[in-house]
Short mmCIF file of C-alpha atoms (C1' of nucleotides) in Angstrom, two decimals:
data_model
loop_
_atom_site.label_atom_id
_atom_site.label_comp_id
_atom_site.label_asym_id
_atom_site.label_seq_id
_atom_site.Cartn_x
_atom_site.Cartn_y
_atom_site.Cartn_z
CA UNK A 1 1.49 -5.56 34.83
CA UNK A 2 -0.43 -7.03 31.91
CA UNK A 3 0.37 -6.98 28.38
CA UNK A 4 3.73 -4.89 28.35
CA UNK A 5 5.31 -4.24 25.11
CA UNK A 6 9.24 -4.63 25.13
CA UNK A 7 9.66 -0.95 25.93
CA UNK A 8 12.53 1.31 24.70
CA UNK A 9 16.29 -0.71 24.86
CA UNK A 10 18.64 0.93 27.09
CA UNK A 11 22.21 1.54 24.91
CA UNK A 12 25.30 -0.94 26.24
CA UNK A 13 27.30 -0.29 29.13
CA UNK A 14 30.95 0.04 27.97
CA UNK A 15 33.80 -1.88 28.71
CA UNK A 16 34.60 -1.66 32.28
CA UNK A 17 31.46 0.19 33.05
CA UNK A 18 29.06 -3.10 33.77
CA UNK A 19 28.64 -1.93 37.37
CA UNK A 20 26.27 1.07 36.06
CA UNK A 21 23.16 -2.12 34.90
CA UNK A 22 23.67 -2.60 38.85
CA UNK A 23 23.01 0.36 39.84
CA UNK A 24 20.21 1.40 37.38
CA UNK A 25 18.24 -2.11 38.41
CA UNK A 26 18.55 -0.90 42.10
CA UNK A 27 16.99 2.71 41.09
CA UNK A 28 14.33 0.69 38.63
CA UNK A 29 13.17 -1.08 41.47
CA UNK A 30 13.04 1.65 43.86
CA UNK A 31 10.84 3.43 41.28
CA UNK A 32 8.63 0.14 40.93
CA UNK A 33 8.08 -0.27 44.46
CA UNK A 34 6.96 3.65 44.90
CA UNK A 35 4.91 3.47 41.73
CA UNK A 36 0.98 1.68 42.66
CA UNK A 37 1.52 -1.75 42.75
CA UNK A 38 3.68 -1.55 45.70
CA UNK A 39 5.77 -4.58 46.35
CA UNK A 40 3.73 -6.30 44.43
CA UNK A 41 4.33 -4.66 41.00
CA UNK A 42 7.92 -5.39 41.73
CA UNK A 43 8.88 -8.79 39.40
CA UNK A 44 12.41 -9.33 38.12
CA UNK A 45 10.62 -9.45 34.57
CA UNK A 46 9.09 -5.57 35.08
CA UNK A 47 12.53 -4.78 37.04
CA UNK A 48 14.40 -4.95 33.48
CA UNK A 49 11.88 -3.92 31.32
CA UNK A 50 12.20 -0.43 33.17
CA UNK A 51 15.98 -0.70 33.02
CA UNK A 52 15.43 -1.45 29.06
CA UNK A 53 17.27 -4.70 29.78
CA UNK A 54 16.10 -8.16 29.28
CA UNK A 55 15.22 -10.67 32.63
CA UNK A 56 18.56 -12.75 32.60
CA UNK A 57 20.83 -9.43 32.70
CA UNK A 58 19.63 -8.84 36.44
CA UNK A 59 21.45 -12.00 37.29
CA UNK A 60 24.33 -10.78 36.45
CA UNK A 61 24.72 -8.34 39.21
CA UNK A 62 22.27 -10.30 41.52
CA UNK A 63 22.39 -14.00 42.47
CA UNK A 64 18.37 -14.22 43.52
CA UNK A 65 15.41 -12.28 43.52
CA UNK A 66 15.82 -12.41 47.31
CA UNK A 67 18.95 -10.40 47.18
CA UNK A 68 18.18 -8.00 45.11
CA UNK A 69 15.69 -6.83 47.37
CA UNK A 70 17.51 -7.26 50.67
CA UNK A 71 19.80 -4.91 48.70
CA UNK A 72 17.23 -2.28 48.40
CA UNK A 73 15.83 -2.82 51.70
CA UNK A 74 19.39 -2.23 53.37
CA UNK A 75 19.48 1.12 51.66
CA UNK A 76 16.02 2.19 51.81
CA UNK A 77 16.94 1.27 56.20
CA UNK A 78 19.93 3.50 55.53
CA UNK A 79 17.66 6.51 54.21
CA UNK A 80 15.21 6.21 56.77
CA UNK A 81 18.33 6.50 59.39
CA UNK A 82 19.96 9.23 57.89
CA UNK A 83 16.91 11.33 58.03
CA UNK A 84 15.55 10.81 61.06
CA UNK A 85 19.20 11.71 63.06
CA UNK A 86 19.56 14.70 60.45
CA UNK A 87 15.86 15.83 62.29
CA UNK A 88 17.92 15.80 65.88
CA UNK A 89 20.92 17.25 64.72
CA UNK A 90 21.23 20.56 66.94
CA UNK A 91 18.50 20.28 69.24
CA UNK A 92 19.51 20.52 72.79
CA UNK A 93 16.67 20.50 74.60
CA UNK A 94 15.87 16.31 74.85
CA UNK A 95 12.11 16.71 74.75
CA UNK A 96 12.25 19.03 71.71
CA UNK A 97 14.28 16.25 70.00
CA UNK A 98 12.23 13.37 70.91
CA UNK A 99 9.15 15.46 69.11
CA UNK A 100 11.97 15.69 66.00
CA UNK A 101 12.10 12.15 65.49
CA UNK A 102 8.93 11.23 65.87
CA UNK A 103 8.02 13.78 63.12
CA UNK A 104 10.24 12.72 60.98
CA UNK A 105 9.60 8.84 61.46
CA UNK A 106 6.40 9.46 60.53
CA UNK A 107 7.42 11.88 57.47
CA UNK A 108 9.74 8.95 56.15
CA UNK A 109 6.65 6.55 56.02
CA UNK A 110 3.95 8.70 54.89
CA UNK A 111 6.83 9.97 52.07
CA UNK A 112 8.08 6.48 51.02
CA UNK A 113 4.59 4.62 51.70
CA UNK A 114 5.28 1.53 50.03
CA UNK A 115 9.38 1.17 51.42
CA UNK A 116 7.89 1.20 54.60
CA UNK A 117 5.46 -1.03 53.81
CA UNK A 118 8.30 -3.49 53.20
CA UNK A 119 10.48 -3.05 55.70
CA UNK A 120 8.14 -2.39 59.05
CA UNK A 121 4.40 -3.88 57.58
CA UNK A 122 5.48 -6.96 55.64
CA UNK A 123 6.70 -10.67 56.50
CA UNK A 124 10.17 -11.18 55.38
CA UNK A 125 10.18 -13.81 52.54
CA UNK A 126 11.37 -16.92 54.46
CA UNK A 127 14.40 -17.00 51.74
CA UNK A 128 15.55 -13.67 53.24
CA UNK A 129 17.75 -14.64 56.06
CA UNK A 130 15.75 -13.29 59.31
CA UNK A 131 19.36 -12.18 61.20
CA UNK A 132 20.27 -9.72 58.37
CA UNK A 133 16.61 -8.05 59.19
CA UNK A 134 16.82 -8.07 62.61
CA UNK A 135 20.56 -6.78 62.65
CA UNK A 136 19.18 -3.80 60.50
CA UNK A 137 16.20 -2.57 61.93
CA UNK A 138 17.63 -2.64 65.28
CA UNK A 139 20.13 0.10 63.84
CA UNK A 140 16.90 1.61 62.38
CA UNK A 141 13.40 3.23 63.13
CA UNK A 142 13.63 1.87 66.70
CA UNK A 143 17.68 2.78 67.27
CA UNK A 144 17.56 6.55 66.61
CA UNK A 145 14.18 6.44 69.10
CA UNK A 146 16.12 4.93 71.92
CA UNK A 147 18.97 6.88 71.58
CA UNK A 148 17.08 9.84 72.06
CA UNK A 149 14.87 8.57 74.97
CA UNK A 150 18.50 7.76 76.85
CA UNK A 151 18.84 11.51 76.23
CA UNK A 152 15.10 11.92 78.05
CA UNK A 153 15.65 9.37 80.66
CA UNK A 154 19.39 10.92 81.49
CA UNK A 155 17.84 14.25 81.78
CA UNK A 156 14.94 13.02 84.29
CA UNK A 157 11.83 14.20 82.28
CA UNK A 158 10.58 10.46 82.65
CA UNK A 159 9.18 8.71 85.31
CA UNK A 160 10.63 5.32 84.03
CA UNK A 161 14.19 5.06 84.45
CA UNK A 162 14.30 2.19 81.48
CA UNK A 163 15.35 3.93 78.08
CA UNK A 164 13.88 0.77 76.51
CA UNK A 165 10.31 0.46 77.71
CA UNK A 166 10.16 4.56 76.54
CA UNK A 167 11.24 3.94 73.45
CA UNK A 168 9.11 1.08 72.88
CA UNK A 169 5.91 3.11 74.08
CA UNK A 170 7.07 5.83 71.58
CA UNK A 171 7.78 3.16 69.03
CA UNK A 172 4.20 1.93 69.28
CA UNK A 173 3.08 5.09 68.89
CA UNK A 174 5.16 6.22 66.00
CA UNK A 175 5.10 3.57 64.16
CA UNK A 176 0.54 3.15 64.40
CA UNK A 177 0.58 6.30 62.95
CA UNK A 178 2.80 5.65 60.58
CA UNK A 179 0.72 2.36 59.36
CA UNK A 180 -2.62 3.64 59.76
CA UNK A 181 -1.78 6.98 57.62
CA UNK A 182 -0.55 4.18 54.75
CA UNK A 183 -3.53 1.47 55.08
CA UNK A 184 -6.33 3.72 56.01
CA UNK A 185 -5.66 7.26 53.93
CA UNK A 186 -9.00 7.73 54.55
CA UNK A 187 -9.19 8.47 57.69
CA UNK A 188 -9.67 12.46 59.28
CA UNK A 189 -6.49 12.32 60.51
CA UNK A 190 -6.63 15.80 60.04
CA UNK A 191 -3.42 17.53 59.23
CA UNK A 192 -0.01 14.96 59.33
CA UNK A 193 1.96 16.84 61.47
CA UNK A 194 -0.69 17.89 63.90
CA UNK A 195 -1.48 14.44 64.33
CA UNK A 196 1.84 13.74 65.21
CA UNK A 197 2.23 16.08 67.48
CA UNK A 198 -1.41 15.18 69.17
CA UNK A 199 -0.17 11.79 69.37
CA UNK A 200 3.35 12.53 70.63
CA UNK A 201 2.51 15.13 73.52
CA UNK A 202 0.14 13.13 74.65
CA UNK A 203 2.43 9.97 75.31
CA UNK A 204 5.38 12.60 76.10
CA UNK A 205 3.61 14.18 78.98
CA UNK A 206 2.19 10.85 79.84
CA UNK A 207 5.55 9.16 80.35
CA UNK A 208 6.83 12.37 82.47
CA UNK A 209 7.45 12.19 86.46
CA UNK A 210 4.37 12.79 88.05
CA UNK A 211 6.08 15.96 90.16
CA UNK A 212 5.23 18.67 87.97
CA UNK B 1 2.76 -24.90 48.77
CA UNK B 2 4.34 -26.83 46.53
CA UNK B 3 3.80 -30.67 45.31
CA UNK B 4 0.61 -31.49 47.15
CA UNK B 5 -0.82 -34.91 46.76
CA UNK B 6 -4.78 -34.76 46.09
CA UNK B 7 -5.72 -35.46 49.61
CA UNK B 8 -9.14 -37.14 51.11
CA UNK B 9 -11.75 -36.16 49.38
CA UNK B 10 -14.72 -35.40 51.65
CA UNK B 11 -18.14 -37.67 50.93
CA UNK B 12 -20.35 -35.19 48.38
CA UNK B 13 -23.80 -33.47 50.81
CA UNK B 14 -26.82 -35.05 50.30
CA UNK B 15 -29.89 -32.95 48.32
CA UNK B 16 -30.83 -30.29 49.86
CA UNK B 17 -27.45 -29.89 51.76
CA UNK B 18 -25.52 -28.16 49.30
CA UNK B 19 -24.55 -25.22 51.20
CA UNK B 20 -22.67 -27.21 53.53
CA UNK B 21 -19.71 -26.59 51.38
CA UNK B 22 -19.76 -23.32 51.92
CA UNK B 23 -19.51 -23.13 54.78
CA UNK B 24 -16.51 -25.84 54.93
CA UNK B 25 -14.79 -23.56 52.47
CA UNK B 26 -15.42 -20.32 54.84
CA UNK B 27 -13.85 -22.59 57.74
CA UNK B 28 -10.85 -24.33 55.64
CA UNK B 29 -9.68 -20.46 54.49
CA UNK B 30 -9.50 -19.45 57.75
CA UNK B 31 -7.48 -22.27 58.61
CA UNK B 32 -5.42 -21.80 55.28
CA UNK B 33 -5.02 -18.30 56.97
CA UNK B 34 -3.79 -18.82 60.55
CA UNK B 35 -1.55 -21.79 59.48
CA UNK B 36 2.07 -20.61 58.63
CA UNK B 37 2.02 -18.30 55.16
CA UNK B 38 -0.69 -15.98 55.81
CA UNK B 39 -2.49 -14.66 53.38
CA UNK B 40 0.00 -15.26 50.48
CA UNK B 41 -1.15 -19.45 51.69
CA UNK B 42 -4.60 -19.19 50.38
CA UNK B 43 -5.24 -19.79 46.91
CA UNK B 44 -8.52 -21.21 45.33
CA UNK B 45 -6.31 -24.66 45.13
CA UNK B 46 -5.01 -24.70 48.73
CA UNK B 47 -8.79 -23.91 50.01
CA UNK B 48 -10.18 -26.80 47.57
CA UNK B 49 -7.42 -29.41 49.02
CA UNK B 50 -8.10 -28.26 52.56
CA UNK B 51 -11.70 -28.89 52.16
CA UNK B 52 -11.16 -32.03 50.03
CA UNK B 53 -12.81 -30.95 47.05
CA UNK B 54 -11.97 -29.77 43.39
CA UNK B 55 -11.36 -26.14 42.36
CA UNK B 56 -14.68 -25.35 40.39
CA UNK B 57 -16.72 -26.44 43.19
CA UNK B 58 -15.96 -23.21 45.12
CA UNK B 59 -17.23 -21.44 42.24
CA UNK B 60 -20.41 -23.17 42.93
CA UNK B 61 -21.06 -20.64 46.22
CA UNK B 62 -18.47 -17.43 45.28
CA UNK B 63 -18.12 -16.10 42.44
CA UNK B 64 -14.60 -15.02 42.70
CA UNK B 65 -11.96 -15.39 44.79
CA UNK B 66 -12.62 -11.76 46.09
CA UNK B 67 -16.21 -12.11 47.03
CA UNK B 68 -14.68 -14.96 49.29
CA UNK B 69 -12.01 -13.08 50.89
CA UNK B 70 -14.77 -10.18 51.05
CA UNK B 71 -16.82 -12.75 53.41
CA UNK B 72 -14.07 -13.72 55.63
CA UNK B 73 -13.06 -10.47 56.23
CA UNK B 74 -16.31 -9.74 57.19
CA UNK B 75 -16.89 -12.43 59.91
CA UNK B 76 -13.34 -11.69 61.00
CA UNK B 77 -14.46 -7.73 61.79
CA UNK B 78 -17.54 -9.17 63.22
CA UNK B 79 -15.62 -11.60 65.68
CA UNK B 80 -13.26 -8.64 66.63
CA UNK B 81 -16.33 -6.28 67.05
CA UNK B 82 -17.70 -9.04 68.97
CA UNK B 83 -14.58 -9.50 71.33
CA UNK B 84 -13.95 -5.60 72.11
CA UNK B 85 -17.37 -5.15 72.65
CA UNK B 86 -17.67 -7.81 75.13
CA UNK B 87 -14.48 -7.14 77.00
CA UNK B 88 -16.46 -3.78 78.05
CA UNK B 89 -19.33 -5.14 79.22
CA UNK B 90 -20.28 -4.16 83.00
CA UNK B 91 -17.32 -1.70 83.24
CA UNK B 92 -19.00 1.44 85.05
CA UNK B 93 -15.53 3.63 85.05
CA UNK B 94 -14.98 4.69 81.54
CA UNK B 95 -11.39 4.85 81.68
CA UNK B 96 -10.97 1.12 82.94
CA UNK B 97 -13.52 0.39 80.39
CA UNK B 98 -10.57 2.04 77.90
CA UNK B 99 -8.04 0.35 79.19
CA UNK B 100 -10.24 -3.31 78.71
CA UNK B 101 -11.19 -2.00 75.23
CA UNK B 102 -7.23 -1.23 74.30
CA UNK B 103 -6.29 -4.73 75.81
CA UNK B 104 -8.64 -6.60 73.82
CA UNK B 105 -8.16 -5.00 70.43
CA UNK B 106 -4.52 -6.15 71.26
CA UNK B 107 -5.33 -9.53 72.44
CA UNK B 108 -7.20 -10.46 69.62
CA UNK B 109 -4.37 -9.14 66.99
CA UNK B 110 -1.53 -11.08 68.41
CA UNK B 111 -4.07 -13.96 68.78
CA UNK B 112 -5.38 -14.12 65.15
CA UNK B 113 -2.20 -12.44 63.34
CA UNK B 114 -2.69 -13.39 59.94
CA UNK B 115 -6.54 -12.00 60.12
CA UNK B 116 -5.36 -9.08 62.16
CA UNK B 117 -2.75 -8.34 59.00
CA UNK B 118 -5.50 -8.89 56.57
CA UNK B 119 -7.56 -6.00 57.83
CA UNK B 120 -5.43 -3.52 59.23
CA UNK B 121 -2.16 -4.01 57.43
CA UNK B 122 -2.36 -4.95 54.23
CA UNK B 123 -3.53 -2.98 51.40
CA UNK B 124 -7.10 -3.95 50.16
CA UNK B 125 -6.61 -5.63 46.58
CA UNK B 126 -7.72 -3.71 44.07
CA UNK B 127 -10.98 -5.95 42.65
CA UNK B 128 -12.23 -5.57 46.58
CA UNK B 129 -14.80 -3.19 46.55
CA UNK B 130 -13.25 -0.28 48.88
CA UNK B 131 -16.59 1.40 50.53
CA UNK B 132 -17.38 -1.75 51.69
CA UNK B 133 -13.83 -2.60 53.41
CA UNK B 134 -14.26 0.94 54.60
CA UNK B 135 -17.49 0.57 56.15
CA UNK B 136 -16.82 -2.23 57.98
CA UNK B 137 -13.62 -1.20 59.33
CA UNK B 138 -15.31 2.36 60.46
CA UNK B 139 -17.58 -0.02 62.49
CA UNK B 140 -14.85 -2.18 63.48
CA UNK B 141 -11.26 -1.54 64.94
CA UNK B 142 -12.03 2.42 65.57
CA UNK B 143 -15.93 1.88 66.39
CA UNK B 144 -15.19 0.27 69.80
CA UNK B 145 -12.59 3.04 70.78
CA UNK B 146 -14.52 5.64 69.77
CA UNK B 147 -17.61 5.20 71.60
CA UNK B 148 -15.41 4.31 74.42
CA UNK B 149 -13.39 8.05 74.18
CA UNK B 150 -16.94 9.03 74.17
CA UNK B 151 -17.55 7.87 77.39
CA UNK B 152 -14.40 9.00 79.05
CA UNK B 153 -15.09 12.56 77.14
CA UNK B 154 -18.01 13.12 78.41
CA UNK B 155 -17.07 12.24 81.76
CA UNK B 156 -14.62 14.98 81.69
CA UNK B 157 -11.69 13.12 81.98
CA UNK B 158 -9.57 14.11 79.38
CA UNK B 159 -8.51 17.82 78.52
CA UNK B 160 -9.83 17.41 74.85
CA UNK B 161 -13.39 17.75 74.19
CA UNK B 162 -13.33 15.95 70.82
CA UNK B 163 -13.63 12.29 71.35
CA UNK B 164 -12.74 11.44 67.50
CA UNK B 165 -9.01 13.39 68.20
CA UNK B 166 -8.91 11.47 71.54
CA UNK B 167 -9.56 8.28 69.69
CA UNK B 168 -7.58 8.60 66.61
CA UNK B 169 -4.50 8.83 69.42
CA UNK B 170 -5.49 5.55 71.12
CA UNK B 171 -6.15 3.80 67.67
CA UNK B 172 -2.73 4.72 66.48
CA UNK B 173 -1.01 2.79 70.09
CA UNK B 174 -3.19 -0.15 69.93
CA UNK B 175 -2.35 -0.66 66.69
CA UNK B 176 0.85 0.15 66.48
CA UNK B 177 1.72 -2.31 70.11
CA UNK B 178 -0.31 -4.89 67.91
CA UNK B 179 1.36 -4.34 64.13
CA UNK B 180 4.56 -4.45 65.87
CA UNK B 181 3.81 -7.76 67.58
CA UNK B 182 2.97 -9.02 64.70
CA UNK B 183 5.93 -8.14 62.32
CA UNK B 184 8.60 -8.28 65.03
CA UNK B 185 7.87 -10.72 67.55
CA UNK B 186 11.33 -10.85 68.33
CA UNK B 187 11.57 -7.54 69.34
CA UNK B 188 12.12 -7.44 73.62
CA UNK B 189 8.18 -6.48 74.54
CA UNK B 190 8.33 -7.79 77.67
CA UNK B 191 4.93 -9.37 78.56
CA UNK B 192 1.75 -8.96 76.29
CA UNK B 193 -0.36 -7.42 78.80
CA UNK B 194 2.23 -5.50 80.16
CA UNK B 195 3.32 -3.33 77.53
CA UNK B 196 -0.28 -2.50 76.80
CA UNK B 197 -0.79 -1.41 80.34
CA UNK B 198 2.11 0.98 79.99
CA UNK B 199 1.28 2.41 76.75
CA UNK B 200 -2.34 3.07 77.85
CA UNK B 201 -1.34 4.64 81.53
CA UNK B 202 0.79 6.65 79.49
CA UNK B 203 -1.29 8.00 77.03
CA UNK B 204 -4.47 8.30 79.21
CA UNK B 205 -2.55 10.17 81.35
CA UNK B 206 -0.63 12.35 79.08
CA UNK B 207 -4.71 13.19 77.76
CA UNK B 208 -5.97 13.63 80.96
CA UNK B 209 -6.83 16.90 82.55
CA UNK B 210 -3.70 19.10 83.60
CA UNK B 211 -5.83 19.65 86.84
CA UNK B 212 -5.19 16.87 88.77
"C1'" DT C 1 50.33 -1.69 11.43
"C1'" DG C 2 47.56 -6.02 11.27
"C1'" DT C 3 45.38 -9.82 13.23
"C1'" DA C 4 44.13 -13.61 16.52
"C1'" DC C 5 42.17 -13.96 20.83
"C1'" DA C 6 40.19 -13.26 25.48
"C1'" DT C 7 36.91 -10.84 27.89
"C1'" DC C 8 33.06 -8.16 28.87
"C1'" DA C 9 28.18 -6.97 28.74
"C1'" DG C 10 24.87 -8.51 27.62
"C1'" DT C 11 20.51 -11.35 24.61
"C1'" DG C 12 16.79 -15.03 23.03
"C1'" DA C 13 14.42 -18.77 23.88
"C1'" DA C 14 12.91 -21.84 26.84
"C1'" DC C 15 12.13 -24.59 31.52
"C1'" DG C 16 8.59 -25.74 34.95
"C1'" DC C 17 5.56 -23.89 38.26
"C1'" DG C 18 1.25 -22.26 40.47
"C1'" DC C 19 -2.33 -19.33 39.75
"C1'" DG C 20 -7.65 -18.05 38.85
"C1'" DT C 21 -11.12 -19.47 36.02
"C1'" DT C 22 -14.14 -21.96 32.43
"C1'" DC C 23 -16.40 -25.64 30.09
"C1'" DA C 24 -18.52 -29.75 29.19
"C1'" DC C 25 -19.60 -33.67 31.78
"C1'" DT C 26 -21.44 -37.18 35.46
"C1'" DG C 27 -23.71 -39.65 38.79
"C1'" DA C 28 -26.78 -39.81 42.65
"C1'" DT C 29 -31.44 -38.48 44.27
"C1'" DG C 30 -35.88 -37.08 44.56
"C1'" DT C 31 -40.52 -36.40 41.93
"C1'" DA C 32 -44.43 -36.96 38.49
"C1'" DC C 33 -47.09 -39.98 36.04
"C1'" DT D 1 -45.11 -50.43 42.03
"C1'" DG D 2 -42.16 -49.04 38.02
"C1'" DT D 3 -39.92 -45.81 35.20
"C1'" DA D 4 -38.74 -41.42 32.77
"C1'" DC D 5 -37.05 -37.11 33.95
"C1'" DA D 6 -35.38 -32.87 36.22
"C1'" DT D 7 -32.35 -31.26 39.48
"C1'" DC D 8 -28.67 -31.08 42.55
"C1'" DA D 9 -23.83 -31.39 43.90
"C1'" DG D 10 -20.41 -31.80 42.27
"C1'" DT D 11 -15.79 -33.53 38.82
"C1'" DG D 12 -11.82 -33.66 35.05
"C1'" DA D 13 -9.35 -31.51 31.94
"C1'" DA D 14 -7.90 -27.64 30.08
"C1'" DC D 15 -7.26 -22.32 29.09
"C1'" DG D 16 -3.90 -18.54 29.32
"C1'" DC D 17 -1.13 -15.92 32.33
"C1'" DG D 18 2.99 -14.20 34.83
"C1'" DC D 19 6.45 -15.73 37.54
"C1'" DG D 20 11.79 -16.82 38.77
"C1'" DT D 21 15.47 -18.84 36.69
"C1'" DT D 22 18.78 -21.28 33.33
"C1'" DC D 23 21.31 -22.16 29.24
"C1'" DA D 24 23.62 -21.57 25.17
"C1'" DC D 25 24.70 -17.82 22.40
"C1'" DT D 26 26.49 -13.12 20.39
"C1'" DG D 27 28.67 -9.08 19.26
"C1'" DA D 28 31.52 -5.27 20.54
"C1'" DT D 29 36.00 -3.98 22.59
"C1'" DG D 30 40.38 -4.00 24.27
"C1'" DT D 31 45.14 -6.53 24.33
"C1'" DA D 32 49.26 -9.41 22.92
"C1'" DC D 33 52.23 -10.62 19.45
#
DNA sequence: TGTACATCAGTGAACGCGCGTTCACTGATGTAC
DNA sequence: TGTACATCAGTGAACGCGCGTTCACTGATGTAC
């Protein structure tokens, strides 16, 4: 962060109003994390100087560091949820939405490169209790996959009749795109969604009964 | 790593010898590596206790911490080149050479995690030169695939003719089974070798010509 | 209508820590005369 | 064979930095009497 003048003061929260420093430190850091540094740029001491607030005000709303981010973790999860069932909503034909999801698992993380950094490419801080992470991306990124190879398996397009071992096949998939696109921008992966689609019809037709 | 006690100190190398550190600090930061934290474990201190000397001495044979990281990195791509490369050797039928290829890239990941994350999952600090990281990781990681789709391309047995496309897909399942492994060993993958078996059937398959 | 008081929403200064790095030095060892 | 000297392989102490966190405080605002 280096040499970082006090910045501009935010005004007072009124009376009954404290709740709002909450929620501006949980926007502040989301902007943080998305901002270069990545996770790393994210310190409780350049949290509140882009609130306009001074270090020990965060611990008013927050007990620990640790919190604060499980915080924003839990909601960035929630995002990532929301918009990969919006991407099935409607879609009747299972294969069709299997494609959806994948696309939009890998929009989320190509979108929001650093918040998936965190919550699918990082350790867990050892202070961050392990069960609340597990617990939450079992709802997430891998959840909304299964739910839709069920949908595949019910329908027969699969050889396997295990909803689990698909989804983890598509989950690999998914989710090495995902990474790669993030750590090695570099790379000709040609255009995003083409990729995707490469990469998804490829294990799709793979995974289907051998009949047709 | 918090309140370490000074440790042995190891006897100083005779004249002539003096590169013996270096190589002791090479080893020791590998160590530093593999051992619990990771990456976040190795600082200039940690390395100098491992090895049993003082701070400024590694600044006797690197002249940052960078150019040090820089050198492990590079003997860690040349141990995975190494690896992938041999687990080929003597396969005649390209696509079981893919399939060896594929199931040593993931072998060595879940076997040297914290080496794996340092080169395909963590973003490259800034002071590290990037060509250089990106040379060696063209050669490394995707090299091995590639030359492998090459094979299996030009033996006509998949329906793309472009052995890059056909490798970019494979990249993104090895690494994804592997980055997975890595961040959520919890997660239900069955056996190692397994999974990587089924995601490779599938995807060869799904590229293979719609003939047969 | 005026005033004492509790509460709320913060601030300022400091704590101890570990980090990468630098600087002046030291002591053993080989070499030249 | 003895000694001055250069070199090698390090060490000890300190630098400034940013970090998470704590503690005692302050000033505005609403409320009770």
């Amino acid at each position: 962060m280096s040499r970082t003048a006090p910045g501009p003061r935010r005004e007072r929260a009124r009376r009954g109003e404290g709740d709002r420093l909450r929620a501006e430190i949980l926007e502040a850091t989301q902007t943080l994390l998305e901002s270069g540094g990545g996770a790393h740029a994210v310190s409780i001491r350049a949290i509140a100087q882009a609130v306009g607030c001074t270090p020990p005000s965060i611990y008013l709303h927050f007990t620990d560091k640790a919190q604060l981010l499980l915080e924003v973790c839990r909601s960035n999860f929630e995002r990532m949820a929301a918009e990969t069932s919006r991407a099935v909503d409607g879609i009747e034909d299972p294969a069709e939405a299997l494609k959806a999801v994948g696309r939009a698992y890998v929009r989320f993380g190509a979108e929001h490169p650093e918040q998936y950094r965190v919550l699918f490419m990082e350790r867990p801080p050892e202070d961050i209790v392990p069960m609340v992470l597990t617990q939450l991306d079992d709802v997430t990124g891998f959840a909304q996959l299964l739910s839709t190879s069920r949908r595949c398996v019910a329908a027969g397009l699969f050889a396997s009749d295990d909803p689990v071992a698909v989804a983890c096949v598509l989950w690999a998939v998914v989710h090495g795109l995902t990474s790669l696109l993030i750590t090695k921008p570099s790379f000709p992966w040609t255009e995003r969604d083409e990729a995707v689609d490469r990469c998804l019809d490829a294990v799709c037709r793979g995974l289907r009964t051998p009949v047709a």
